[in-house]
Amino acid sequence: MTSDTEYFVVPGLPDRIELTKAQLRGTPNGPKFDWSEFWDEMREAEVKAFGAVVANSFEELEPEYVKEYKKATGQRVWCVGPVSACNKDYSDKAERGNKSEPEHCLKWLDSKEPGSVVYVCLGSQSSMATLTLVELALALEASNRPFIWVLRNASEESQKWLLEEKFEERIKDRGLLIRGWAPQVLILSHPSVGAFLTHCGGNSALEGITAGVPMITWPVFSDHFCNEKLIVNVIKTGVRAGVEEPVVFFGEEHDEERVQVKNDEIKRVIEQLMDGGEEGNERRRRDKELGEMAKRAVRKVVLLT
C-alpha cells in the first residue's frame, strides 16, 4: 500500500477497524513531521515501566483491548481512571479552566433547555485553518442551536474574520465564545449540554464519556483518529464530522487553502446527533450507561487505595 489516504483493516484487533496510513501515524507526511523517534522513546519507557502500565481509563470501557494489550506486551495494566471523575464538587470541576469563566458559563448554561447545547472544543495544541474555522462558524450559526465554542490559538486572520463579520454579535442570543481555557468538566457535567464536538484527545474523550454526553468527532492528529474509532465504531456513542487527514501542530504552518469539512456537512452531523430518533436514543442510552460505569470504576479505585 503506497497511498497515505487508502483505508486498510488494522490486523489483530477485537473489532474491525479501518484507518489510513496518515491517520494511524497521526501526522502529515514528510520529514518535518517524522515523529518516529518520539514514538520509539514512548515504547522504550513502557518497557522500563517495571512490568506495569497505569492507564487513565476503566476496564469496562474497553475490556477486550485491555486484555489484548496485556497479551501483546506481557505487562500488567492498571486502569485507574477516569481521573476527571474524581472531581466531585463545583470547585474541583471549575479548576480545569480560566478562573473568570465558571460563574459566567454556569449562568449561561442555566438559561438553556436540558440537552440543547452543543459544546465545541478542539484542543489546545493546534490552530484551525481560517477557511475551516469559517465553515465551522457558519455551521454552528445555521444549526439554530445554542452552543459554547472554545477558541484557542485562533490565528490573526481567524480573529479578523470573526470581528469583520460581526460573528459574536450575530450569535449573541444563543452562542457563547470562550477564548483560552474553559472549565470543561463543569460544562460537560451540566444537564443543558447535549453534544460535545471534540478533537478526540484522550482526556477530552474520556471526560465526554464520563459525563454521558454524545460526541461529534473531529480528530486533529496524534492518537485522535484511533480514539475516534473507539467512540464511533466500538462503543458507538458518537458520529464523525468527516475529517480524513491529520493536520500540523505545535505552531507549525498549515495549509490555509484546505477546508477539512464543509459547513453543510457539519450542520448535518449536528442535526443527526441532536435530533434523536431510534439511533440517537440508543446512543444516549449507551452514553449514560458508560458514564455510570465510569463513576463506579473511580469509586472502586478509591476504595482499593
Coordinates of C-alpha atoms in Angstrom, one line a residue:
M1 CA 0.0 0.0 0.0
T2 CA 1.6 3.2 -1.2
S3 CA -1.1 5.8 -0.6
D4 CA -1.4 7.7 2.7
T5 CA -5.1 8.1 2.2
E6 CA -6.1 4.5 1.3
Y7 CA -8.0 2.7 4.1
F8 CA -6.9 -0.7 5.4
V9 CA -8.2 -3.0 8.1
V10 CA -5.9 -2.9 11.1
P11 CA -5.0 -6.6 11.9
G12 CA -5.1 -8.3 15.2
L13 CA -7.8 -6.1 16.9
P14 CA -11.0 -7.3 18.5
D15 CA -13.1 -5.1 16.2
R16 CA -13.0 -4.3 12.5
I17 CA -11.1 -1.0 12.5
E18 CA -10.2 0.7 9.2
L19 CA -7.6 3.5 9.1
T20 CA -5.3 5.2 6.6
K21 CA -1.6 5.3 7.0
A22 CA -1.8 9.0 7.8
Q23 CA -4.4 8.5 10.4
L24 CA -2.5 5.7 12.1
R25 CA 0.7 7.7 12.0
G26 CA -1.2 10.8 13.3
T27 CA 0.9 13.3 11.4
P28 CA 1.0 14.6 7.8
N29 CA 3.6 13.0 5.5
G30 CA 7.1 14.5 5.2
P31 CA 10.5 14.6 7.0
K32 CA 9.5 17.6 9.1
F33 CA 6.7 15.5 10.6
D34 CA 8.8 12.5 11.4
W35 CA 7.9 11.5 15.0
S36 CA 9.3 8.0 14.9
E37 CA 12.0 8.9 17.5
F38 CA 9.3 10.2 19.8
W39 CA 7.2 7.0 19.5
D40 CA 10.3 4.9 20.0
E41 CA 11.0 6.7 23.2
M42 CA 7.5 6.1 24.4
R43 CA 7.8 2.4 23.7
E44 CA 11.1 2.3 25.5
A45 CA 9.6 4.0 28.5
E46 CA 6.8 1.4 28.6
V47 CA 9.4 -1.4 28.5
K48 CA 11.1 0.1 31.5
A49 CA 7.8 0.6 33.4
F50 CA 8.5 -2.1 36.0
G51 CA 6.3 -4.5 34.1
A52 CA 3.1 -2.4 34.6
V53 CA 1.3 0.4 32.8
V54 CA -1.0 2.7 34.7
A55 CA -3.8 3.9 32.3
N56 CA -6.3 6.7 32.7
S57 CA -9.2 4.5 31.6
F58 CA -11.6 2.0 33.1
E59 CA -11.6 -1.7 32.1
E60 CA -15.4 -1.8 31.4
L61 CA -14.9 0.8 28.6
E62 CA -12.5 -1.3 26.5
P63 CA -12.2 -4.8 28.1
E64 CA -11.0 -6.6 25.0
Y65 CA -8.4 -4.0 24.3
V66 CA -7.0 -4.1 27.8
K67 CA -6.8 -7.9 27.5
E68 CA -5.1 -7.7 24.1
Y69 CA -2.6 -5.1 25.4
K70 CA -1.6 -7.3 28.3
K71 CA -1.2 -10.3 25.9
A72 CA 0.9 -8.3 23.4
T73 CA 3.2 -6.7 25.9
G74 CA 3.3 -9.2 28.7
Q75 CA 2.8 -6.3 31.1
R76 CA 0.2 -5.7 33.8
V77 CA -2.3 -2.9 33.1
W78 CA -3.8 -0.9 35.9
C79 CA -6.8 1.1 34.9
V80 CA -7.2 3.9 37.4
G81 CA -9.5 6.2 35.5
P82 CA -11.3 8.2 34.6
V83 CA -9.3 10.6 36.7
S84 CA -11.6 13.5 35.9
A85 CA -14.4 11.7 37.7
C86 CA -12.5 12.4 40.9
N87 CA -13.8 16.0 40.6
K88 CA -16.9 15.7 42.7
D89 CA -17.8 19.3 43.6
Y90 CA -18.1 22.6 41.8
S91 CA -14.7 24.0 42.9
D92 CA -12.9 20.9 41.7
K93 CA -14.7 20.9 38.3
A94 CA -14.1 24.6 37.9
E95 CA -10.4 24.2 38.5
R96 CA -9.8 23.0 34.9
G97 CA -10.3 26.3 33.2
N98 CA -10.0 30.1 33.4
K99 CA -10.8 31.3 36.9
S100 CA -13.1 34.0 35.4
E101 CA -15.2 31.7 33.3
P102 CA -17.1 29.2 35.6
E103 CA -19.8 31.6 37.0
H104 CA -20.5 33.1 33.6
C105 CA -20.7 29.7 32.0
L106 CA -23.0 28.3 34.6
K107 CA -25.3 31.3 34.4
W108 CA -25.4 30.9 30.6
L109 CA -26.0 27.1 30.7
D110 CA -28.7 27.5 33.4
S111 CA -30.7 29.6 30.9
K112 CA -30.8 26.8 28.3
E113 CA -33.1 23.8 27.9
P114 CA -31.8 20.4 29.0
G115 CA -29.8 18.6 26.4
S116 CA -29.9 21.5 23.9
V117 CA -26.4 22.9 23.9
V118 CA -23.6 21.9 21.6
Y119 CA -20.2 22.3 23.3
V120 CA -17.3 22.7 20.9
C121 CA -13.6 22.4 21.9
L122 CA -10.9 21.2 19.6
G123 CA -7.9 21.1 21.9
S124 CA -5.0 23.4 22.7
Q125 CA -2.1 22.2 20.5
S126 CA -3.2 23.2 17.1
S127 CA -4.8 26.3 15.4
M128 CA -7.5 25.7 12.9
A129 CA -7.0 26.9 9.4
T130 CA -9.1 30.0 8.8
L131 CA -11.2 28.6 6.0
T132 CA -12.1 25.6 8.1
L133 CA -12.9 27.9 11.1
V134 CA -15.3 29.9 8.9
E135 CA -17.1 26.7 7.8
L136 CA -17.5 25.6 11.5
A137 CA -18.7 29.0 12.5
L138 CA -21.3 29.1 9.7
A139 CA -22.5 25.6 10.6
L140 CA -22.9 26.5 14.3
E141 CA -24.9 29.6 13.3
A142 CA -27.0 27.7 10.8
S143 CA -27.8 24.9 13.2
N144 CA -30.1 27.3 15.2
R145 CA -29.0 25.5 18.4
P146 CA -27.3 27.1 21.4
F147 CA -23.6 26.4 21.6
I148 CA -20.4 27.1 23.5
W149 CA -17.3 27.4 21.3
V150 CA -13.9 27.4 22.9
L151 CA -11.4 29.2 20.7
R152 CA -7.8 28.5 21.5
N153 CA -4.8 29.7 19.4
A154 CA -7.1 31.3 16.7
S155 CA -4.9 32.9 14.1
E156 CA -4.9 36.7 13.5
E157 CA -6.7 36.0 10.2
S158 CA -9.4 34.0 12.0
Q159 CA -9.8 36.7 14.6
K160 CA -10.1 39.3 11.9
W161 CA -12.9 37.3 10.2
L162 CA -14.8 36.9 13.4
L163 CA -14.6 40.7 14.0
E164 CA -15.3 41.9 10.5
E165 CA -18.2 39.5 10.1
K166 CA -19.6 40.5 13.5
F167 CA -20.0 36.8 14.3
E168 CA -20.3 37.2 18.0
E169 CA -23.0 39.9 17.6
R170 CA -24.9 37.7 15.1
I171 CA -25.0 34.7 17.5
K172 CA -25.1 36.6 20.9
D173 CA -28.5 35.3 21.8
R174 CA -27.6 31.7 21.6
G175 CA -23.8 31.4 21.3
L176 CA -21.0 31.8 23.8
L177 CA -17.4 32.1 22.7
I178 CA -14.6 31.4 25.2
R179 CA -11.1 32.4 24.3
G180 CA -8.4 30.4 26.1
W181 CA -9.1 27.7 28.7
A182 CA -12.6 26.7 29.6
P183 CA -14.0 24.8 32.7
Q184 CA -14.6 21.7 30.5
V185 CA -15.5 19.2 33.2
L186 CA -18.0 21.7 34.6
I187 CA -19.5 22.4 31.2
L188 CA -19.8 18.7 30.2
S189 CA -21.5 17.8 33.5
H190 CA -24.2 20.4 33.1
P191 CA -27.6 19.0 32.1
S192 CA -28.0 21.6 29.3
V193 CA -25.2 20.1 27.3
G194 CA -26.4 17.6 24.7
A195 CA -23.4 17.2 22.4
F196 CA -19.7 17.5 22.5
L197 CA -17.8 18.4 19.3
T198 CA -14.3 17.2 20.2
H199 CA -10.8 16.7 18.8
C200 CA -10.8 13.2 20.4
G201 CA -7.8 13.9 22.6
G202 CA -7.6 11.2 25.3
N203 CA -8.5 13.3 28.2
S204 CA -11.4 15.1 26.4
A205 CA -12.8 11.9 25.0
L206 CA -12.8 10.3 28.5
E207 CA -14.4 13.4 30.0
G208 CA -17.2 13.3 27.4
I209 CA -17.8 9.5 28.1
T210 CA -17.8 10.1 31.8
A211 CA -20.3 12.9 31.5
G212 CA -22.5 10.7 29.4
V213 CA -22.5 13.3 26.5
P214 CA -22.7 12.0 22.9
M215 CA -19.8 13.2 20.7
I216 CA -19.2 14.6 17.3
T217 CA -15.6 13.5 16.5
W218 CA -13.2 15.9 14.8
P219 CA -9.7 14.3 15.1
V220 CA -6.7 16.6 14.6
F221 CA -3.5 14.5 14.9
S222 CA -1.6 12.0 17.1
D223 CA -3.9 9.3 18.6
H224 CA -7.1 11.2 17.8
F225 CA -8.1 9.1 14.9
C226 CA -7.7 5.9 16.9
N227 CA -9.8 7.5 19.7
E228 CA -12.4 8.4 17.1
K229 CA -12.7 4.7 16.1
L230 CA -13.3 3.8 19.8
I231 CA -16.0 6.4 20.1
V232 CA -17.8 5.8 16.8
N233 CA -17.1 2.1 16.0
V234 CA -16.5 0.3 19.3
I235 CA -18.7 2.0 22.0
K236 CA -20.9 3.7 19.4
T237 CA -21.6 6.9 21.3
G238 CA -20.6 9.4 18.6
V239 CA -20.7 10.4 15.0
R240 CA -17.9 11.5 12.6
A241 CA -17.7 15.1 11.4
G242 CA -15.8 13.7 8.4
V243 CA -12.2 14.7 8.9
E244 CA -10.0 12.5 6.8
E245 CA -6.4 13.7 7.3
P246 CA -4.3 14.8 10.3
V247 CA -3.1 18.4 10.4
V248 CA 0.1 20.0 11.8
F249 CA 0.5 21.1 15.3
F250 CA 2.7 22.8 17.9
G251 CA 2.7 26.1 16.0
E252 CA 3.7 24.6 12.6
E253 CA 2.4 26.2 9.4
H254 CA -0.7 24.6 7.9
D255 CA -2.4 24.8 4.6
E256 CA -4.8 27.7 4.8
E257 CA -6.4 26.8 1.5
R258 CA -7.6 23.4 2.7
V259 CA -11.1 23.1 4.1
Q260 CA -11.4 19.9 6.2
V261 CA -15.2 19.7 6.4
K262 CA -17.8 22.0 4.6
N263 CA -20.4 23.8 6.7
D264 CA -23.4 22.0 5.3
E265 CA -21.9 18.6 6.3
I266 CA -21.1 19.9 9.8
K267 CA -24.6 21.2 10.2
R268 CA -26.0 17.8 9.0
V269 CA -23.9 15.9 11.6
I270 CA -25.0 18.2 14.4
E271 CA -28.6 17.6 13.4
Q272 CA -28.0 13.9 13.2
L273 CA -26.6 13.8 16.8
M274 CA -29.1 16.1 18.3
D275 CA -32.4 15.2 16.7
G276 CA -32.9 11.9 18.5
G277 CA -34.8 9.1 16.8
E278 CA -34.2 5.4 17.5
E279 CA -30.5 5.5 16.7
G280 CA -29.9 8.7 18.7
N281 CA -31.9 7.4 21.7
E282 CA -29.8 4.2 21.7
R283 CA -26.6 6.3 21.5
R284 CA -27.7 8.4 24.5
R285 CA -28.7 5.3 26.4
R286 CA -25.2 3.8 25.9
D287 CA -23.6 7.1 26.9
K288 CA -25.5 7.3 30.2
E289 CA -24.7 3.6 30.9
L290 CA -20.9 4.2 30.3
G291 CA -21.0 7.3 32.4
E292 CA -22.3 5.4 35.3
M293 CA -19.7 2.6 34.8
A294 CA -17.0 5.3 34.8
K295 CA -18.2 6.7 38.1
R296 CA -18.4 3.2 39.7
A297 CA -14.9 2.4 38.4
V298 CA -13.5 5.5 40.2
R299 CA -15.3 4.7 43.4
K300 CA -13.8 1.2 43.2
V301 CA -10.3 2.6 42.7
V302 CA -10.7 4.9 45.7
L303 CA -11.9 2.1 47.9
L304 CA -8.9 -0.1 46.9
T305 CA -6.5 2.7 47.8

